[in-house]
JSON list of C-alpha atoms in Angstrom, two decimals:
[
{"chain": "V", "resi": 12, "resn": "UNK", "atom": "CA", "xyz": [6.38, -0.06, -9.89]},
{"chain": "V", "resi": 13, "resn": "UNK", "atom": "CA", "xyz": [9.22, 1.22, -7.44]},
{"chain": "V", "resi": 14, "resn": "UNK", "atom": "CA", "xyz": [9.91, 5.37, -7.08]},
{"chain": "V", "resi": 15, "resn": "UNK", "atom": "CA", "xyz": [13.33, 5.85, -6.88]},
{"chain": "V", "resi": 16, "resn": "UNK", "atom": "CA", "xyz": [13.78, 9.06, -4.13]},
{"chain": "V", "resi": 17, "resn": "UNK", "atom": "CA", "xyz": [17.69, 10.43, -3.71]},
{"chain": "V", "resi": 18, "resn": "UNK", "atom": "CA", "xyz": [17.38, 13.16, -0.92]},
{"chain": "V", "resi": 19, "resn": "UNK", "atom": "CA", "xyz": [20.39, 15.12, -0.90]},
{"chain": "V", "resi": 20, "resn": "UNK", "atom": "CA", "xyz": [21.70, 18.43, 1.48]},
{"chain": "V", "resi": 21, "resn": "UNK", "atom": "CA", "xyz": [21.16, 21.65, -0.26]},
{"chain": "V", "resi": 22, "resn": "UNK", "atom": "CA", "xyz": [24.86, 22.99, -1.57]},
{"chain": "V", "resi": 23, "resn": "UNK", "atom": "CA", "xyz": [24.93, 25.67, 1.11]},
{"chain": "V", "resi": 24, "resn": "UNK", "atom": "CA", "xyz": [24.68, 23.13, 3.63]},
{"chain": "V", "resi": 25, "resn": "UNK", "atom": "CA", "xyz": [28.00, 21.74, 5.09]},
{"chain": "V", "resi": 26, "resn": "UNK", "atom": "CA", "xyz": [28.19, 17.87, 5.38]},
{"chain": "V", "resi": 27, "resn": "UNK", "atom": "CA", "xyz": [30.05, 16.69, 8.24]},
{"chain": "V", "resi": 28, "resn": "UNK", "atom": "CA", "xyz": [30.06, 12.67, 7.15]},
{"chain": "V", "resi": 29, "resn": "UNK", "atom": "CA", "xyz": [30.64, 13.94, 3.23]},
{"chain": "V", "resi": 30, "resn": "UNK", "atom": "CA", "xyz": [34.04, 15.77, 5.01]},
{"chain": "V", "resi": 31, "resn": "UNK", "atom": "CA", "xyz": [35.20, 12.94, 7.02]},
{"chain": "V", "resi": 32, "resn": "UNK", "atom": "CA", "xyz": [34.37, 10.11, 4.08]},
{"chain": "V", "resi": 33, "resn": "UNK", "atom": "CA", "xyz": [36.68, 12.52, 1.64]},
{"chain": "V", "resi": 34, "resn": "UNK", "atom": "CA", "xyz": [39.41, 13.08, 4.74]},
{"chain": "V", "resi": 35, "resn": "UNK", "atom": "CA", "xyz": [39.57, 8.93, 4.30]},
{"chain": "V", "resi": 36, "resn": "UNK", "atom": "CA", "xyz": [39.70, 8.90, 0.97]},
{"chain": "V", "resi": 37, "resn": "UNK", "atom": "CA", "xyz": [42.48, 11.39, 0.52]},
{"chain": "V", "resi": 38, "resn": "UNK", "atom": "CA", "xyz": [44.55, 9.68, 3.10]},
{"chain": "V", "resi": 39, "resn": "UNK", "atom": "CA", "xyz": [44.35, 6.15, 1.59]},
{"chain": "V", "resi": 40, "resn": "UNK", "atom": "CA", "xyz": [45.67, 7.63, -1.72]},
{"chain": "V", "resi": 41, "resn": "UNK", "atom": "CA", "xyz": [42.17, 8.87, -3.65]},
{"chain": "V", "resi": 42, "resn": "UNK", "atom": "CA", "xyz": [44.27, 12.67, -4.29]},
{"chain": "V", "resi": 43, "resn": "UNK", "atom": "CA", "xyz": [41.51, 13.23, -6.54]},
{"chain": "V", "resi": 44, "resn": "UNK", "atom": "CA", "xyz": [38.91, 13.40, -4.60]},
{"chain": "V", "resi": 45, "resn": "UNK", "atom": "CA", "xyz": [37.69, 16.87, -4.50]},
{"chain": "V", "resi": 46, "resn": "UNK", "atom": "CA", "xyz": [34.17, 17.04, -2.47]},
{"chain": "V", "resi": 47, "resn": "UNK", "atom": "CA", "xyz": [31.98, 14.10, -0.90]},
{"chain": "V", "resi": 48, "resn": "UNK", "atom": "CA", "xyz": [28.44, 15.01, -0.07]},
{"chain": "V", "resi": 49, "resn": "UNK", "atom": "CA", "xyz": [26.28, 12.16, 1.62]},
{"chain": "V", "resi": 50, "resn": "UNK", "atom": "CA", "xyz": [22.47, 11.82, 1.23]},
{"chain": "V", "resi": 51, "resn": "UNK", "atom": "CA", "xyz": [19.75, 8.94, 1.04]},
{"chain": "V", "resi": 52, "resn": "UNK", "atom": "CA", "xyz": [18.63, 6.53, -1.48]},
{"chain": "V", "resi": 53, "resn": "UNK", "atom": "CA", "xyz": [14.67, 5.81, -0.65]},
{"chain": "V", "resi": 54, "resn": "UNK", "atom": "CA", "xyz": [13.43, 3.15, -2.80]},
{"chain": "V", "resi": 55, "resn": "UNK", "atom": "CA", "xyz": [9.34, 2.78, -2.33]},
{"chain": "V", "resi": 56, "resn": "UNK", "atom": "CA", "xyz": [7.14, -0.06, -3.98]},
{"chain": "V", "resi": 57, "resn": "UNK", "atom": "CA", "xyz": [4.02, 1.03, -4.96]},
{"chain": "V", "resi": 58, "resn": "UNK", "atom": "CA", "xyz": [0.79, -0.59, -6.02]},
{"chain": "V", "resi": 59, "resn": "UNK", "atom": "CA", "xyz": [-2.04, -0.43, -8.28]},
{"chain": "V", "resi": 60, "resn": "UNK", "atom": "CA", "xyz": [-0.88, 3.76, -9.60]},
{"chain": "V", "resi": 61, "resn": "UNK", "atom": "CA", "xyz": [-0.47, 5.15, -13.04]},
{"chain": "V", "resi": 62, "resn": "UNK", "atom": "CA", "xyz": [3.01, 6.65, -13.47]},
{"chain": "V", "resi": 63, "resn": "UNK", "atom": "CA", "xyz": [1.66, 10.26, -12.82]},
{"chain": "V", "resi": 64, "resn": "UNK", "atom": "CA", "xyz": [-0.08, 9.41, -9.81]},
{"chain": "V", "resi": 65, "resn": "UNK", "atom": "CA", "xyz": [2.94, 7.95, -8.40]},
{"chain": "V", "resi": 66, "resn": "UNK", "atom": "CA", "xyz": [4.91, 10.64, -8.96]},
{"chain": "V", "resi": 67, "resn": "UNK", "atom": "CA", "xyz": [1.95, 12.93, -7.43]},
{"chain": "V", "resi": 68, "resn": "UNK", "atom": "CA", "xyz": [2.35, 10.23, -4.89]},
{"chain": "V", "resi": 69, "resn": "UNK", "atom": "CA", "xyz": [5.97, 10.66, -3.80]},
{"chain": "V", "resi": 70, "resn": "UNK", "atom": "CA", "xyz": [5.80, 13.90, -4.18]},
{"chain": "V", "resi": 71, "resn": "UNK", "atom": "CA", "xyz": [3.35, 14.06, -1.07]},
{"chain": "V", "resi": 72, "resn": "UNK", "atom": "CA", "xyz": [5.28, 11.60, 0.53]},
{"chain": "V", "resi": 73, "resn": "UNK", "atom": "CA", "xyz": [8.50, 13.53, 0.32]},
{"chain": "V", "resi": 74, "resn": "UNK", "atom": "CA", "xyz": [6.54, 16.83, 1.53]},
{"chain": "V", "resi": 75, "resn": "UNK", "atom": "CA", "xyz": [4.98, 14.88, 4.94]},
{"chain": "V", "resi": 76, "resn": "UNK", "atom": "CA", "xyz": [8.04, 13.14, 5.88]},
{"chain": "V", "resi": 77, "resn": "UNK", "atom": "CA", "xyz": [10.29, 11.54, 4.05]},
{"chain": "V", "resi": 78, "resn": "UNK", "atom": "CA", "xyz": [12.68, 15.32, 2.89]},
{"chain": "V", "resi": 79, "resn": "UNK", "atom": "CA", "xyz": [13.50, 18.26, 5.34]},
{"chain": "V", "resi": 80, "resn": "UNK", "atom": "CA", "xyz": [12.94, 21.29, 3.13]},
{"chain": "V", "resi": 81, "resn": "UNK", "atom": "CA", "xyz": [14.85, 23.84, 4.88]},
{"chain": "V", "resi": 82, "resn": "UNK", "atom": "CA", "xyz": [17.80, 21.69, 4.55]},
{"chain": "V", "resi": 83, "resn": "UNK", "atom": "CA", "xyz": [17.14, 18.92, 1.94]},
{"chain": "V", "resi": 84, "resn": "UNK", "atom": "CA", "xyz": [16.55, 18.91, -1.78]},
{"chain": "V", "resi": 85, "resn": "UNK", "atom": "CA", "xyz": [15.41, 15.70, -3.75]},
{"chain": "V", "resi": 86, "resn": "UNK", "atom": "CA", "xyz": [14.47, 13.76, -7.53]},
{"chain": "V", "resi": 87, "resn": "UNK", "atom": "CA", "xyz": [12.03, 11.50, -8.01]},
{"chain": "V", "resi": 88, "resn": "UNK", "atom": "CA", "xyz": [12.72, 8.72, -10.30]},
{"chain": "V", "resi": 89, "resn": "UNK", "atom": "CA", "xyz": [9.91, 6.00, -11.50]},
{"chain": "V", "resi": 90, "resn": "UNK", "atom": "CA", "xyz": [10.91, 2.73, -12.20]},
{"chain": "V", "resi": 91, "resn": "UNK", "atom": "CA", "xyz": [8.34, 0.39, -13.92]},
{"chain": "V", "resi": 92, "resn": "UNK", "atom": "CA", "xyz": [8.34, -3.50, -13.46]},
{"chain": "P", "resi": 30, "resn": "UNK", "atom": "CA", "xyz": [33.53, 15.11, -13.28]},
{"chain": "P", "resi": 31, "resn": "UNK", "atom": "CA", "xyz": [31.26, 13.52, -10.53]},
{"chain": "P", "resi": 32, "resn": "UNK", "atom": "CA", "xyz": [30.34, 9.94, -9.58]},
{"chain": "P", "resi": 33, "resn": "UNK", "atom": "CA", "xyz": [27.25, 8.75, -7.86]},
{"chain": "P", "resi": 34, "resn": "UNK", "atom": "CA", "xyz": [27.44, 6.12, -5.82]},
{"chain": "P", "resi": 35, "resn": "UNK", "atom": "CA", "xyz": [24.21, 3.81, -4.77]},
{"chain": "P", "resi": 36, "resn": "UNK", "atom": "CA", "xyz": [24.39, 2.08, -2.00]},
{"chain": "P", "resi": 37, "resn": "UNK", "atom": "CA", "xyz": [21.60, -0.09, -1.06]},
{"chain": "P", "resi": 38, "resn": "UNK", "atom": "CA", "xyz": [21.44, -3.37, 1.94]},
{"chain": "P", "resi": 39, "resn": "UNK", "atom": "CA", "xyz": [21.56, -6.76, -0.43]},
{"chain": "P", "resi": 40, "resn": "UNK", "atom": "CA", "xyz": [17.61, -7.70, -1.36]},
{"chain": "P", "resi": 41, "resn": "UNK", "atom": "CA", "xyz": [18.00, -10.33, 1.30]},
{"chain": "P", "resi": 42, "resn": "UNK", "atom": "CA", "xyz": [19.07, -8.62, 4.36]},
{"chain": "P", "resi": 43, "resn": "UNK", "atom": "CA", "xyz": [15.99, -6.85, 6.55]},
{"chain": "P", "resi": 44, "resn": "UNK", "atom": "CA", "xyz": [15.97, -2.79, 7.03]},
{"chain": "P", "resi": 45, "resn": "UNK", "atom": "CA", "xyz": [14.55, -1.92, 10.00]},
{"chain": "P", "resi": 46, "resn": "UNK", "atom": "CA", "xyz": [15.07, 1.54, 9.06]},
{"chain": "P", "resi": 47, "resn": "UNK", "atom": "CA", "xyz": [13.27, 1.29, 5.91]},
{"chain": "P", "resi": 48, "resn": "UNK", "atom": "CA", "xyz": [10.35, -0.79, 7.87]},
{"chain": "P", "resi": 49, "resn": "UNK", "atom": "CA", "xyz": [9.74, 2.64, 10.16]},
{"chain": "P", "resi": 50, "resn": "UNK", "atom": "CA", "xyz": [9.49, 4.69, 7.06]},
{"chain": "P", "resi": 51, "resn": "UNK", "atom": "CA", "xyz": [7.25, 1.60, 5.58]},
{"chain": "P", "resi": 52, "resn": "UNK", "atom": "CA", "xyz": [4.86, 1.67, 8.56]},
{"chain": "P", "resi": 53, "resn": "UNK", "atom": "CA", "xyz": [4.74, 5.65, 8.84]},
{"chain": "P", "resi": 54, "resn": "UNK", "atom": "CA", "xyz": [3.78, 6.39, 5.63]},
{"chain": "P", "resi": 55, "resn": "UNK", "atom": "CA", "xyz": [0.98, 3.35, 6.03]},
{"chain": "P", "resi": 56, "resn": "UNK", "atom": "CA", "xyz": [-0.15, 5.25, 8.91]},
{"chain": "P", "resi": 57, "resn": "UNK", "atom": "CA", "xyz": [-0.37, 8.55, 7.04]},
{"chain": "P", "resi": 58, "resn": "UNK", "atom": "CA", "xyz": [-2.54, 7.22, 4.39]},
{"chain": "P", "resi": 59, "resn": "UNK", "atom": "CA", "xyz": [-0.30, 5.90, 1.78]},
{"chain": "P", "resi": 60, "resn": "UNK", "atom": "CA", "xyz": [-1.78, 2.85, 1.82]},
{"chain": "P", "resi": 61, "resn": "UNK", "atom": "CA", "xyz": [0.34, 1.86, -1.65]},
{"chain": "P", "resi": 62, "resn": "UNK", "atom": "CA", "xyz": [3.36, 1.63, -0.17]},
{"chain": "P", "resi": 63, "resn": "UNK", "atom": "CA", "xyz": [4.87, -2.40, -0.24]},
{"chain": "P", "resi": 64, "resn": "UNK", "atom": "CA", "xyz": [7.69, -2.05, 0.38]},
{"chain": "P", "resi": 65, "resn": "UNK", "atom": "CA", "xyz": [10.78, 0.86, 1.42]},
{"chain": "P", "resi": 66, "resn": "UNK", "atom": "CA", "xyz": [13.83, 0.31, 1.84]},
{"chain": "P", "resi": 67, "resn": "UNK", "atom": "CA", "xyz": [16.91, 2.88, 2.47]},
{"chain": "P", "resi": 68, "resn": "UNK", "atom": "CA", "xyz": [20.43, 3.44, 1.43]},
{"chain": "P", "resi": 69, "resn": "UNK", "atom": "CA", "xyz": [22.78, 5.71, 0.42]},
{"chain": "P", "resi": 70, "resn": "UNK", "atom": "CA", "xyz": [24.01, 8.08, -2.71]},
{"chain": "P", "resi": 71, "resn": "UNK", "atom": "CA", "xyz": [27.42, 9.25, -2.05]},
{"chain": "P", "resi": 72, "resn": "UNK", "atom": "CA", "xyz": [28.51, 12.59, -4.57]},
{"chain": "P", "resi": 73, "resn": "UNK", "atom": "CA", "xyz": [32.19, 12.37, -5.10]},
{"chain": "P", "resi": 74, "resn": "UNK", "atom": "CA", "xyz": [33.81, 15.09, -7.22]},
{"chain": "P", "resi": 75, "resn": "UNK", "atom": "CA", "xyz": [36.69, 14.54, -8.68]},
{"chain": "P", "resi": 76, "resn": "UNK", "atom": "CA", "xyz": [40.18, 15.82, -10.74]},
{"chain": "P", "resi": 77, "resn": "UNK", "atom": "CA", "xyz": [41.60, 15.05, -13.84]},
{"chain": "P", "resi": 78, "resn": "UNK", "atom": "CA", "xyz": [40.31, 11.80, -14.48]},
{"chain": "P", "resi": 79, "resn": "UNK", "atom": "CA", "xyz": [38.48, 10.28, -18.23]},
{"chain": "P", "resi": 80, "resn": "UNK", "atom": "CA", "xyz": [35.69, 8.16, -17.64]},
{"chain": "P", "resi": 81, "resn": "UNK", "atom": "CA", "xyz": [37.46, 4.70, -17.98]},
{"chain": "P", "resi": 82, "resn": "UNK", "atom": "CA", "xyz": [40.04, 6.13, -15.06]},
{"chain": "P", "resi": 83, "resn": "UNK", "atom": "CA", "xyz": [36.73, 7.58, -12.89]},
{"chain": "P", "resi": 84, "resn": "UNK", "atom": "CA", "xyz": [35.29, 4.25, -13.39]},
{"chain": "P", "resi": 85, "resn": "UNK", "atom": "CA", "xyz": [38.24, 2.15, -11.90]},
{"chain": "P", "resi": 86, "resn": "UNK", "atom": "CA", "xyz": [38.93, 4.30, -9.06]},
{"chain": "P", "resi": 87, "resn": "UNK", "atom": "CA", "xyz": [35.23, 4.71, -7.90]},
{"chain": "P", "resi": 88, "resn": "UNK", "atom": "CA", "xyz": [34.97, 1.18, -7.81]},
{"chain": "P", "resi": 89, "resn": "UNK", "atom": "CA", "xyz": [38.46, 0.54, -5.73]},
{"chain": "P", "resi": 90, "resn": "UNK", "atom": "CA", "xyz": [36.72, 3.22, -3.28]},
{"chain": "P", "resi": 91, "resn": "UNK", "atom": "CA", "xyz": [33.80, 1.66, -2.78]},
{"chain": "P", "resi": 92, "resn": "UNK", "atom": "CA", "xyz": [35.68, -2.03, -2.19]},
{"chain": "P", "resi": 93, "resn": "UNK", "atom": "CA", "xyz": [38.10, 0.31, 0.48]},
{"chain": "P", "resi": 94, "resn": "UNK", "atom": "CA", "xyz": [35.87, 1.95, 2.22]},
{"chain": "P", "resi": 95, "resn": "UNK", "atom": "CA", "xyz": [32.50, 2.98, 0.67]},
{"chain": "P", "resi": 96, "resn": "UNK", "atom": "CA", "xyz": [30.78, -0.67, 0.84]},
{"chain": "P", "resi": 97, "resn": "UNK", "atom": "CA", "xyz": [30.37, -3.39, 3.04]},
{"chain": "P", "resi": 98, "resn": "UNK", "atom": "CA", "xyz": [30.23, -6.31, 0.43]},
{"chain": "P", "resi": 99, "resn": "UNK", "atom": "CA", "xyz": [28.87, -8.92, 2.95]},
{"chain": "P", "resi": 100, "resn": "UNK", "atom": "CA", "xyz": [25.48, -7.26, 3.42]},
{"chain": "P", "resi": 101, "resn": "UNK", "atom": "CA", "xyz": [25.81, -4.27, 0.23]},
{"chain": "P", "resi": 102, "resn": "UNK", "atom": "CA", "xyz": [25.36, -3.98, -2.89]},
{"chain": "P", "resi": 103, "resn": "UNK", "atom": "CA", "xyz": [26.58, -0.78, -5.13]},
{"chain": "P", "resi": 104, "resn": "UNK", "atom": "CA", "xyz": [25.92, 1.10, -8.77]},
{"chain": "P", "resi": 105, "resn": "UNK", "atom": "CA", "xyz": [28.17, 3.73, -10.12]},
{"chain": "P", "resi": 106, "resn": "UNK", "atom": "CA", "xyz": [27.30, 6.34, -12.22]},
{"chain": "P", "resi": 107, "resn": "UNK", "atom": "CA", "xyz": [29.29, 9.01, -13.77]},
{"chain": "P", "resi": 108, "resn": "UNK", "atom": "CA", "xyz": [28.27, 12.42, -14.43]},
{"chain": "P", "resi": 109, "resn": "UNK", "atom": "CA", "xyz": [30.80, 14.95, -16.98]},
{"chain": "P", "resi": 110, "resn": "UNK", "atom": "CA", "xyz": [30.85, 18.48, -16.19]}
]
């Protein structure tokens, strides 16, 4: 089974590298391009758990280290073999 | 509209980053991790466009600039308003 964590900046937060990719973008000819926001993909492979303990799983994982919660919001998805 | 962009190394190529993330959350306990590996979900808003039109143009950004095809792979997906 493989959780599936996006980890993206809150909306209030600016995004420097989301700014610069979308300054690119509008210069080589992408005019409509309106925002860019950059965040992570995590993909975890997990062993031997039901599909609520993963979750209960990734959760924690998020929480100890894997999302900044003052700055960082994220979804879990669950992906089953 | 908005399109997600995945961005993930090819299966083949090794993540050190992902590795650290692998070994730290061994070392916290989550001993059912197998396997992590990172990449990125780009968030690109855009104007005026139908699906078919979002669909083309995502996909010539991510062969301009988004993606590095030699060691990337990428999935877009499109989100209406």
């Amino acid at each position: 089974m493989k959780g599936i964590i996006t980890v993206v900046l809150k909306q209030d937060i600016l995004d420097p590298q989301g700014r610069a990719v979308m300054s690119s973008l509008q210069g080589l000819g992408f005019g409509e391009v309106q925002d860019v926001r950059i965040g992570k993909s995590i993909e975890i492979e997990l062993d031997g758990l039901s599909v609520d303990e993963a979750d209960s799983r990734l959760r924690r994982m998020c929480e100890s280290i894997l999302v900044n919660p003052v700055i960082e919001d994220y979804q879990i998805e669950i992906v089953e073999d």
